[in-house]
Each structure stands twice: as structure tokens, then as C-alpha cells.
CSV table of C-alpha atoms and ligand atoms in Angstrom, one decimal:
chain,number,residue,atom,x,y,z
V,5,MET,CA,0.0,0.3,0.3
V,6,MET,CA,1.2,3.5,-1.2
V,7,ALA,CA,1.4,6.0,2.2
V,8,GLU,CA,1.4,9.5,1.3
V,9,CYS,CA,0.8,12.7,3.7
V,10,ALA,CA,-2.4,13.0,4.5
V,11,LEU,CA,-2.2,16.0,6.9
V,12,THR,CA,-5.9,17.2,5.8
V,13,GLY,CA,-6.9,14.2,6.5
V,14,LEU,CA,-5.2,14.6,10.7
V,15,LEU,CA,-6.2,17.8,10.8
V,16,GLN,CA,-10.0,17.3,10.5
V,17,GLU,CA,-9.8,13.8,12.4
V,18,THR,CA,-8.1,16.0,15.4
V,19,LEU,CA,-10.8,18.7,14.9
V,20,GLN,CA,-13.7,16.7,15.1
V,21,VAL,CA,-12.3,14.6,18.3
V,22,PHE,CA,-11.6,17.7,20.1
V,23,THR,CA,-15.4,19.2,19.0
V,24,ARG,CA,-16.5,16.1,20.2
V,25,THR,CA,-14.4,15.6,23.6
V,26,PHE,CA,-14.4,19.1,24.8
V,27,PRO,CA,-17.8,20.9,23.9
V,28,GLY,CA,-17.8,24.4,24.4
V,29,TYR,CA,-14.4,25.1,23.8
V,30,GLU,CA,-12.4,26.6,20.8
V,31,PRO,CA,-9.6,25.1,19.8
V,32,SER,CA,-6.8,28.4,19.5
V,33,ALA,CA,-3.9,26.8,18.0
V,34,VAL,CA,-2.9,23.7,15.8
V,35,VAL,CA,0.8,22.8,15.2
V,36,ALA,CA,2.7,20.0,13.3
V,37,ALA,CA,6.0,18.6,14.0
V,38,PRO,CA,8.0,15.6,11.8
V,39,GLY,CA,9.0,12.7,12.0
V,40,ARG,CA,12.6,11.4,10.4
V,41,VAL,CA,14.4,9.1,7.8
V,42,ASN,CA,18.3,9.1,8.5
V,43,LEU,CA,19.9,8.9,5.2
V,44,ILE,CA,23.1,8.3,6.8
V,45,GLY,CA,25.1,8.2,9.9
V,46,GLU,CA,23.7,6.0,12.7
V,47,HIS,CA,24.2,5.5,16.1
V,48,THR,CA,27.0,8.1,15.4
V,49,ASP,CA,25.4,11.4,17.2
V,50,TYR,CA,25.5,9.7,20.8
V,51,ASN,CA,29.2,9.7,19.7
V,52,GLN,CA,29.5,13.3,18.9
V,53,GLY,CA,29.9,12.1,15.4
V,54,PHE,CA,28.0,13.2,12.2
V,55,VAL,CA,24.3,12.4,11.1
V,56,LEU,CA,22.4,13.4,7.5
V,57,PRO,CA,18.9,13.0,8.5
V,58,MET,CA,15.6,15.4,6.7
V,59,ALA,CA,12.4,15.8,8.5
V,60,LEU,CA,9.5,14.1,6.7
V,61,PRO,CA,6.0,15.5,5.3
V,62,LEU,CA,4.7,12.7,7.8
V,63,VAL,CA,4.0,14.7,11.0
V,64,THR,CA,2.2,14.5,14.3
V,65,VAL,CA,-0.3,17.7,14.7
V,66,VAL,CA,-1.5,18.8,18.2
V,67,LEU,CA,-4.6,21.0,18.4
V,68,GLY,CA,-6.2,22.6,21.5
V,69,CYS,CA,-7.2,26.0,23.6
V,70,GLN,CA,-6.2,27.1,27.1
V,71,SER,CA,-8.3,26.7,29.9
V,72,THR,CA,-8.8,28.6,33.3
V,73,ASP,CA,-9.3,25.4,35.4
V,74,GLY,CA,-5.6,24.3,35.9
V,75,ILE,CA,-6.1,20.8,34.1
V,76,ILE,CA,-4.1,19.2,31.2
V,77,SER,CA,-7.0,17.6,29.6
V,78,LEU,CA,-5.0,15.9,26.8
V,79,LEU,CA,-6.6,13.0,23.9
V,80,THR,CA,-3.9,10.6,21.8
V,81,THR,CA,-6.1,9.3,18.4
V,82,ALA,CA,-3.1,6.7,18.0
V,83,LYS,CA,-4.6,3.3,17.2
V,84,GLU,CA,-2.1,1.5,18.5
V,85,ALA,CA,-2.4,3.1,22.3
V,86,ASP,CA,-4.5,0.4,23.4
V,87,GLU,CA,-3.6,2.3,26.7
V,88,PRO,CA,-6.2,4.5,27.9
V,89,LYS,CA,-6.2,7.3,25.6
V,90,HIS,CA,-7.6,10.0,27.4
V,91,LEU,CA,-5.7,11.7,30.3
V,92,GLU,CA,-6.3,14.7,32.9
V,93,PHE,CA,-4.0,16.0,35.5
V,94,PRO,CA,-3.1,19.2,37.0
V,95,VAL,CA,-0.5,21.9,35.5
V,96,PRO,CA,2.7,20.8,37.4
V,97,THR,CA,4.2,23.2,40.1
V,98,GLU,CA,7.6,22.8,41.6
V,99,SER,CA,5.9,21.4,44.8
V,100,ASN,CA,3.6,18.6,42.1
V,101,PRO,CA,6.3,17.7,39.7
V,102,LEU,CA,5.1,15.2,36.7
V,103,SER,CA,6.5,11.7,37.0
V,104,PRO,CA,6.8,9.2,34.4
V,105,GLY,CA,4.2,6.3,34.3
V,106,LEU,CA,1.3,4.7,32.6
V,107,PRO,CA,-0.3,5.2,30.0
V,108,ARG,CA,3.1,5.3,28.5
V,109,TRP,CA,2.1,7.1,25.3
V,110,ALA,CA,1.7,10.0,27.8
V,111,ASN,CA,5.4,9.9,29.3
V,112,TYR,CA,6.9,11.6,26.2
V,113,VAL,CA,4.3,14.5,26.2
V,114,LYS,CA,4.4,14.8,30.2
V,115,GLY,CA,8.3,15.0,29.9
V,116,VAL,CA,7.8,18.0,27.9
V,117,ILE,CA,5.4,19.8,29.8
V,118,GLN,CA,7.4,19.2,32.7
V,119,TYR,CA,10.9,20.4,31.1
V,120,TYR,CA,8.8,23.4,28.8
V,121,ARG,CA,11.1,26.3,29.3
V,122,ALA,CA,8.6,29.2,30.0
V,123,GLY,CA,5.4,29.4,32.3
V,124,PRO,CA,3.5,29.2,34.7
V,125,LEU,CA,1.9,27.2,31.9
V,126,PRO,CA,-2.3,27.2,32.1
V,127,GLY,CA,-4.3,24.4,31.8
V,128,PHE,CA,-5.5,23.4,28.3
V,129,LYS,CA,-7.4,21.0,26.5
V,130,ALA,CA,-5.9,19.2,23.5
V,131,VAL,CA,-5.9,16.3,21.2
V,132,MET,CA,-3.1,14.9,19.2
V,133,ALA,CA,-2.9,12.9,15.9
V,134,SER,CA,0.3,11.8,13.9
V,135,ASN,CA,0.9,9.7,10.5
V,136,VAL,CA,4.4,9.0,11.6
V,137,PRO,CA,4.1,4.8,12.3
V,138,ILE,CA,4.9,4.3,16.0
V,139,GLY,CA,8.1,2.4,16.3
V,140,GLY,CA,9.3,2.3,12.9
V,141,GLY,CA,12.5,4.2,13.2
V,142,LEU,CA,11.2,7.1,12.3
V,143,SER,CA,10.9,8.7,14.9
V,144,SER,CA,7.4,9.0,16.0
V,145,SER,CA,8.3,9.7,19.7
V,146,ALA,CA,10.3,12.9,18.5
V,147,SER,CA,7.8,14.2,16.3
V,148,VAL,CA,5.1,13.9,19.5
V,149,GLU,CA,7.7,15.6,22.1
V,150,VAL,CA,8.5,19.1,19.4
V,151,ALA,CA,5.2,19.0,18.3
V,152,MET,CA,3.8,19.3,22.0
V,153,TYR,CA,6.6,21.6,22.7
V,154,THR,CA,5.4,23.6,19.8
V,155,PHE,CA,2.0,23.9,21.4
V,156,LEU,CA,2.8,25.1,24.7
V,157,GLN,CA,4.6,27.2,22.7
V,158,GLN,CA,1.5,29.0,21.2
V,159,ILE,CA,-0.5,29.3,24.9
V,160,CYS,CA,2.9,30.1,27.1
V,161,PRO,CA,5.3,31.6,24.8
V,162,ASP,CA,8.9,30.8,25.6
V,163,ASP,CA,12.4,32.9,24.4
V,164,GLY,CA,11.8,31.0,20.9
V,165,ASN,CA,15.6,29.6,21.0
V,166,LEU,CA,15.5,25.8,19.0
V,167,LEU,CA,18.3,24.5,20.3
V,168,GLU,CA,17.2,24.6,23.3
V,169,LYS,CA,14.1,23.5,22.6
V,170,ALA,CA,15.2,20.0,21.2
V,171,LEU,CA,17.0,20.0,23.9
V,172,ALA,CA,14.4,19.8,26.7
V,173,CYS,CA,12.8,17.2,24.5
V,174,GLN,CA,15.9,14.9,24.0
V,175,LYS,CA,15.7,15.6,28.2
V,176,ALA,CA,12.2,14.2,28.5
V,177,GLU,CA,13.0,11.3,26.3
V,178,HIS,CA,15.9,10.4,28.1
V,179,THR,CA,13.9,11.3,31.9
V,180,PHE,CA,10.3,10.2,31.3
V,181,ALA,CA,10.7,7.8,28.6
V,182,GLY,CA,14.4,6.1,29.7
V,183,MET,CA,15.5,6.1,26.2
V,184,PRO,CA,18.8,7.8,26.3
V,185,CYS,CA,18.8,8.7,22.9
V,186,GLY,CA,21.4,10.9,21.0
V,187,ILE,CA,20.2,14.3,19.8
V,188,MET,CA,19.7,13.8,16.3
V,189,ASP,CA,15.5,13.3,16.2
V,190,GLN,CA,14.6,16.1,18.4
V,191,PHE,CA,17.0,18.6,16.3
V,192,ILE,CA,15.8,17.5,12.9
V,193,SER,CA,11.8,17.7,13.8
V,194,VAL,CA,12.8,21.0,15.0
V,195,MET,CA,15.2,22.7,12.4
V,196,GLY,CA,14.3,19.9,9.5
V,197,LYS,CA,14.5,22.4,5.9
V,198,LYS,CA,11.8,21.4,2.4
V,199,ASP,CA,13.8,20.0,0.3
V,200,HIS,CA,17.3,19.7,2.2
V,201,ALA,CA,18.6,17.0,4.1
V,202,LEU,CA,21.0,18.4,7.3
V,203,LEU,CA,23.9,17.5,8.1
V,204,ILE,CA,24.6,17.5,11.7
V,205,ASP,CA,27.6,18.0,13.6
V,206,CYS,CA,26.4,16.8,17.1
V,207,ARG,CA,29.5,17.5,18.6
V,208,SER,CA,29.5,21.7,17.8
V,209,LEU,CA,25.3,21.4,16.5
V,210,GLU,CA,26.8,23.2,13.6
V,211,VAL,CA,24.1,22.3,10.1
V,212,THR,CA,24.8,22.2,6.4
V,213,PRO,CA,21.6,22.0,4.5
V,214,VAL,CA,22.4,19.6,1.5
V,215,PRO,CA,20.5,20.4,-1.1
V,216,LEU,CA,17.8,17.3,-2.2
V,217,THR,CA,15.5,18.5,-5.2
V,218,ASP,CA,16.2,16.5,-8.0
V,219,PRO,CA,13.1,15.4,-9.6
V,220,SER,CA,15.4,12.4,-11.1
V,221,LEU,CA,15.9,11.0,-7.6
V,222,VAL,CA,13.1,9.3,-5.1
V,223,VAL,CA,14.0,8.9,-1.1
V,224,LEU,CA,11.7,5.9,-0.7
V,225,ILE,CA,11.4,4.6,2.7
V,226,THR,CA,9.9,0.8,3.1
V,227,ASN,CA,8.9,-0.5,6.6
V,228,SER,CA,9.6,-3.5,7.1
V,229,ASN,CA,6.1,-3.3,9.9
V,230,VAL,CA,8.1,-5.4,12.3
V,231,ARG,CA,9.2,-4.0,15.7
V,232,HIS,CA,11.8,-6.1,18.2
V,233,THR,CA,11.2,-5.8,21.5
V,234,LEU,CA,15.1,-6.2,22.6
V,235,THR,CA,15.2,-2.4,21.7
V,236,GLY,CA,14.6,-1.7,25.5
V,237,SER,CA,18.3,-2.7,26.5
V,238,GLU,CA,20.4,-3.0,23.2
V,239,TYR,CA,20.2,0.7,22.9
V,240,PRO,CA,21.7,1.4,26.2
V,241,THR,CA,24.5,-0.8,25.9
V,242,ARG,CA,25.7,-0.2,22.3
V,243,ARG,CA,26.1,3.2,24.0
V,244,LYS,CA,27.7,1.8,27.0
V,245,GLN,CA,30.2,0.3,24.6
V,246,CYS,CA,30.9,3.3,22.8
V,247,MET,CA,31.7,5.2,26.0
V,248,GLU,CA,34.0,2.1,27.0
V,249,ALA,CA,35.8,2.2,23.9
V,250,ALA,CA,36.2,5.6,23.6
V,251,LYS,CA,38.2,5.7,27.3
V,252,VAL,CA,40.6,2.8,26.6
V,253,LEU,CA,41.5,5.0,23.8
V,254,LYS,CA,41.7,7.9,26.4
V,255,LYS,CA,39.4,10.3,23.6
V,256,GLU,CA,36.7,12.2,25.1
V,257,SER,CA,34.3,10.3,22.4
V,258,LEU,CA,34.2,8.2,19.8
V,259,ARG,CA,34.5,11.0,17.2
V,260,ASP,CA,38.0,11.7,17.9
V,261,ALA,CA,38.9,8.9,17.1
V,262,SER,CA,40.7,7.1,14.0
V,263,MET,CA,40.7,3.9,12.7
V,264,MET,CA,44.7,3.7,13.5
V,265,ASP,CA,44.3,4.7,16.7
V,266,LEU,CA,41.3,1.6,16.9
V,267,LYS,CA,43.9,-0.9,15.9
V,268,ALA,CA,46.3,0.6,17.8
V,269,ALA,CA,44.2,-0.6,20.7
V,270,GLU,CA,42.9,-3.8,19.3
V,271,ALA,CA,44.5,-5.9,22.1
V,272,HIS,CA,42.8,-4.1,25.0
V,273,LEU,CA,39.3,-3.9,23.7
V,274,ASP,CA,36.8,-6.3,24.2
V,275,PRO,CA,36.2,-8.2,20.4
V,276,GLU,CA,32.2,-6.8,20.4
V,277,VAL,CA,33.0,-3.3,21.7
V,278,TYR,CA,36.2,-3.1,18.9
V,279,CYS,CA,33.2,-4.1,16.6
V,280,ARG,CA,31.0,-1.7,18.4
V,281,ALA,CA,34.1,1.2,18.1
V,282,ARG,CA,34.6,0.6,14.0
V,283,HIS,CA,31.1,0.8,13.1
V,284,VAL,CA,30.9,4.3,15.0
V,285,ILE,CA,35.0,5.7,13.7
V,286,SER,CA,33.6,4.0,10.1
V,287,GLU,CA,29.9,5.9,10.0
V,288,ILE,CA,31.3,8.9,10.8
V,289,LYS,CA,33.6,8.9,8.0
V,290,ARG,CA,31.4,7.6,5.6
V,291,THR,CA,28.6,10.6,6.8
V,292,THR,CA,30.7,13.4,5.9
V,293,ASP,CA,31.6,11.3,2.7
V,294,ALA,CA,28.0,11.0,1.9
V,295,ALA,CA,27.6,14.5,2.0
V,296,LYS,CA,30.1,15.4,0.0
V,297,ALA,CA,28.8,12.9,-3.1
V,298,LEU,CA,24.7,14.4,-2.3
V,299,SER,CA,26.0,18.1,-2.8
V,300,CYS,CA,28.1,17.2,-6.3
V,301,ARG,CA,25.1,14.8,-7.0
V,302,ASP,CA,27.6,11.4,-7.4
V,303,TYR,CA,24.2,9.1,-6.2
V,304,GLN,CA,26.2,6.2,-7.1
V,305,GLU,CA,28.8,7.2,-4.4
V,306,PHE,CA,26.4,8.1,-2.1
V,307,GLY,CA,24.6,4.7,-2.5
V,308,LYS,CA,27.3,3.1,-2.0
V,309,LEU,CA,28.1,4.6,0.9
V,310,MET,CA,24.6,3.7,2.5
V,311,VAL,CA,25.1,0.2,2.0
V,312,GLN,CA,28.2,-0.2,3.4
V,313,SER,CA,26.6,1.6,6.0
V,314,HIS,CA,24.1,-0.8,6.4
V,315,ASN,CA,26.6,-3.6,6.0
V,316,SER,CA,28.5,-2.2,8.9
V,317,LEU,CA,25.4,-1.8,11.1
V,318,ARG,CA,24.6,-5.6,10.6
V,319,ASP,CA,27.5,-7.3,11.5
V,320,ASP,CA,30.0,-4.9,13.9
V,321,TYR,CA,26.9,-2.6,15.1
V,322,GLU,CA,24.9,-5.8,15.3
V,323,VAL,CA,21.7,-3.9,15.2
V,324,SER,CA,19.7,-4.7,12.0
V,325,CYS,CA,17.6,-8.2,11.8
V,326,PRO,CA,16.4,-10.5,9.2
V,327,GLU,CA,14.2,-8.3,7.7
V,328,LEU,CA,15.7,-5.2,7.3
V,329,ASP,CA,18.7,-7.3,5.5
V,330,GLU,CA,16.1,-8.9,3.4
V,331,LEU,CA,14.8,-6.1,2.1
V,332,VAL,CA,18.0,-3.7,1.6
V,333,THR,CA,19.0,-7.1,-0.6
V,334,ALA,CA,15.8,-7.1,-2.7
V,335,ALA,CA,15.9,-3.1,-3.3
V,336,MET,CA,19.4,-3.9,-4.4
V,337,ASP,CA,18.3,-6.3,-6.7
V,338,GLY,CA,17.8,-4.2,-9.5
V,339,GLU,CA,18.3,-1.3,-12.3
V,340,GLY,CA,18.2,2.3,-10.9
V,341,VAL,CA,18.8,1.6,-7.3
V,342,TYR,CA,21.7,3.5,-6.3
V,343,GLY,CA,21.6,2.1,-2.6
V,344,SER,CA,19.9,1.0,0.7
V,345,ARG,CA,20.3,0.7,4.1
V,346,MET,CA,18.2,0.3,7.7
V,347,THR,CA,17.7,3.6,9.4
V,348,GLY,CA,16.9,4.7,13.1
V,349,GLY,CA,18.3,2.3,15.9
V,350,GLY,CA,17.5,-0.9,14.3
V,351,PHE,CA,15.9,-3.9,15.0
V,352,GLY,CA,13.0,-3.9,13.2
V,353,GLY,CA,11.4,-0.2,11.4
V,354,CYS,CA,12.3,1.3,7.9
V,355,THR,CA,15.1,1.2,5.5
V,356,VAL,CA,15.7,4.0,3.3
V,357,THR,CA,16.5,3.2,-0.3
V,358,LEU,CA,17.9,6.2,-3.0
V,359,VAL,CA,16.1,5.3,-6.4
V,360,ASP,CA,15.9,6.7,-9.6
V,361,ALA,CA,12.5,8.2,-10.1
V,362,ALA,CA,11.9,6.5,-13.3
V,363,ALA,CA,12.6,3.1,-11.8
V,364,VAL,CA,10.6,3.7,-8.3
V,365,GLU,CA,7.4,1.1,-9.4
V,366,LYS,CA,9.5,-1.5,-10.1
V,367,THR,CA,11.6,-1.1,-7.2
V,368,ILE,CA,8.9,-1.6,-4.9
V,369,GLN,CA,6.7,-4.5,-6.9
V,370,ARG,CA,10.6,-6.1,-6.2
V,371,ILE,CA,10.0,-5.5,-2.9
V,372,LYS,CA,7.2,-6.6,-2.7
V,373,ASP,CA,7.4,-9.7,-4.1
V,374,LYS,CA,10.9,-11.0,-2.8
V,375,TYR,CA,9.5,-9.6,1.0
V,376,SER,CA,8.5,-12.5,3.3
V,377,GLY,CA,6.7,-9.9,5.7
V,378,THR,CA,4.5,-7.3,4.4
V,379,ALA,CA,5.7,-3.9,3.8
V,380,THR,CA,4.9,0.1,3.5
V,381,PHE,CA,6.3,2.3,1.1
V,382,TYR,CA,6.6,6.1,1.3
V,383,ILE,CA,8.1,8.4,-0.9
V,384,THR,CA,9.2,11.1,0.8
V,385,LYS,CA,10.6,14.6,0.4
V,386,PRO,CA,12.4,16.9,2.8
V,387,SER,CA,10.3,18.8,4.7
V,388,LYS,CA,10.2,21.6,6.7
V,389,GLY,CA,10.5,21.6,10.6
V,390,ALA,CA,8.1,22.2,13.7
V,391,HIS,CA,5.6,24.9,12.3
V,392,VAL,CA,2.4,26.2,13.5
V,393,LEU,CA,-1.0,25.7,11.0
V,394,LYS,CA,-3.5,27.7,10.0
V,395,LEU,CA,-6.9,26.9,12.0
N,6,LIG,C1,17.1,6.6,17.5
N,6,LIG,C2,18.0,7.6,18.9
N,6,LIG,C3,18.9,8.4,17.9
N,6,LIG,C4,20.1,7.8,17.4
N,6,LIG,C5,19.1,6.5,16.7
N,6,LIG,C6,20.7,5.4,15.6
N,6,LIG,O1,16.5,7.0,16.3
N,6,LIG,O2,16.8,8.2,19.1
N,6,LIG,O3,19.4,9.6,18.8
N,6,LIG,O4,20.9,7.4,18.4
N,6,LIG,O5,18.6,5.9,16.7
N,6,LIG,O6,21.0,6.5,15.0
């Protein structure tokens, strides 16, 4: 099935649910924040390396208004939220802060409310809807966090500092969702730029926009529709292994390490930790090389680096899974495909494929024919970061 951005549908849905749930109230603001696809630079952000994501036309929308009762009343339309979908709690205060708990979907939102950078917040009524697939490796959680932050900016403006906004959302994810993520997802959801991928230096947080407007090129996302539950402990473990490697190499982070440094220290490193570091060091280099290739429209080179990235994630970092490997193999097994790789944290979710526009239909058909599961496809374009919509 071809899924496309259906922003109008999302808006209608949130408006209808709002009117039904909160009779007598008029929405005063509606905002959207995108998910992202990472073209290359995986598991490098928390090693102070480079990433090359683009914001997607898939978004989370929050629509609502202030209230005077000191209560936050929030509803999600997420079809997968089998936990209660409507939640009410008092506006947090210093003596009565929010804490994570159940329902799980609300933790992202509660974290953002807790770490919002202005206040005191008023009560509010809001409905949240998203077309970013949940747990698909396209940053559904960052889009929820950034959408909620953007909504709060409408009812209680902060100083508008975008970097602090991304950092507050990352803190919410760390503390309330228990996921020690890097900065990539929240950063791109805030800063995304239409028609551009962003090369982000996760140490200096400097951004280099790379144009991606060639009509002969398509960024195809394929959702494997598998979600492995391993991720909970695997991600923090990888992060620790990287820190361990950096420590043995006497570097502040793996960003500062070269392949020569790594080889020289091989005897002092646990073999698994060695492989993890090899992925990160090589991936940081691949990412800057890929950004250069994309700027010169050298798609062959870019695609080659994508495949190397996938193989390194599969073999050295061990965050792929058979379904993602199958999708990459199927994508690459035909004409007009430059490169393909898993994207996001791994263990399921999506692949990203760079393909000639003329070959995209055939590529989709081939993947459908060869994949043992049922895949979902998204043909995407680099889109803008979080923004306010017209009511
Ligand atoms: C998740 C995290 C990001 C990043 C990727 C892997 O999406 O949220 O910070 O580490 O995994 O590249």
C-alpha cells in the first residue's frame, strides 16, 4: 500500500475529536512536527559524530486551547494506544512535578510539559494525532515531543531558542521515556528544512544543509512492519560500549578516534566493543563523505556508502534484523537503485533507499515480491521542521 502525507485528514480528525470531547471549547492553536528519516550516520550522534537526516512530510499534530481550570486534558487518537487514550492531570508545580508512569504514550508529552522552558503554564485541552508510524524508526516519539513543545509555545511563549527546544525534548525522552537517545531526532524535527537534508555535527551542533531537489531522484522508505522488543536494553548497551571504547582509546568520544587509534588499541579491547567502535568510527567518515557526494549529485557514491553503512550496522554494530536485511537485498537487486540501508535505531522499523525516479515503481514491486513479510512504502521529500498551522 502506498501511504502518503495526509495532513488534511489528520487536521480534520483532530478537530472532530476535539469538538466531540471538549464541547463548549474552541481550538486556538494547531501545530505540526515531523518525523525524520536518517539518510546515513547511524548511532553516531551520541558519539559526537555526524548524521544526515531529513524531516519527513509525516507529522504529529496537536490542536487545542487554554483553559482556566488548571487541568491539562489530553487525548491521543493513536490507533495503537491500547492504553487509556484520554488523560487528565493538574498543571505541574514545583511542589507537585510530573513523573513518568502509565499510560506509556503520555510520558513523552508529560516530559515535555515538565521541562518546558517558560511558565507558569495554563491548563489546556488538546488532541494529538500522528501519521508517523509508531516504532518504525522514523522518530515518532520525537515528533510527539516537538509537536507538544510547539503547542505549548502557542499558549505560553518561551524565548524561541530552537536549540534549547530540541534539548528540552531530548531531556523529556531520556527522563520520562527512559531512552538515552542522542540529539538527532529532536534536532531535525525542530530544524528540518524543506528540500534539504541536514548534515549535523553532533558535537558543535553546527548544521550544513544539503539540497535534495533533483526530480530524477526518489527517497523511498520501506517499513518492514516488524518491531523487535530487544531495543529496550540494546540501545543503552551500545551507548555504554562506545563510551568504554572511547575510554580505552583515551578519547573524549569516538568522534576523536581514528581507525589507526582503534587498531593500535585492539589488544586492550573486548572484541565486541572493538567492532562497535569500528562501526562508529567508519560511519562518521562515511557520513561526511556521503554529504559531499550528495552535494555533487554523485548518487552512485552516495549509494555505495549507504550499503556499506548497512553492512556495518548489521555485522559490527549488530542492530539490524533478518527482515531489514531482506528488504535491503531486495531493493538492491535491480536497476536504478543507488543504495539502501536500515534507518534509525534498528531491530526492525524501516529501510531507506535512494532510487532513480524512473525505477521506483519496479523497485517497490520487486520488494513486495521478495519480502517475506508485508511492507509499507513511503515516497518522501525533505520537509520543514515544526511549524504552526492555520486553523
Ligand atoms: C534513535 C535515537 C537517535 C539515534 C538513532 C541511531 O533514533 O533516538 O538519537 O541514536 O537511534 O542513529
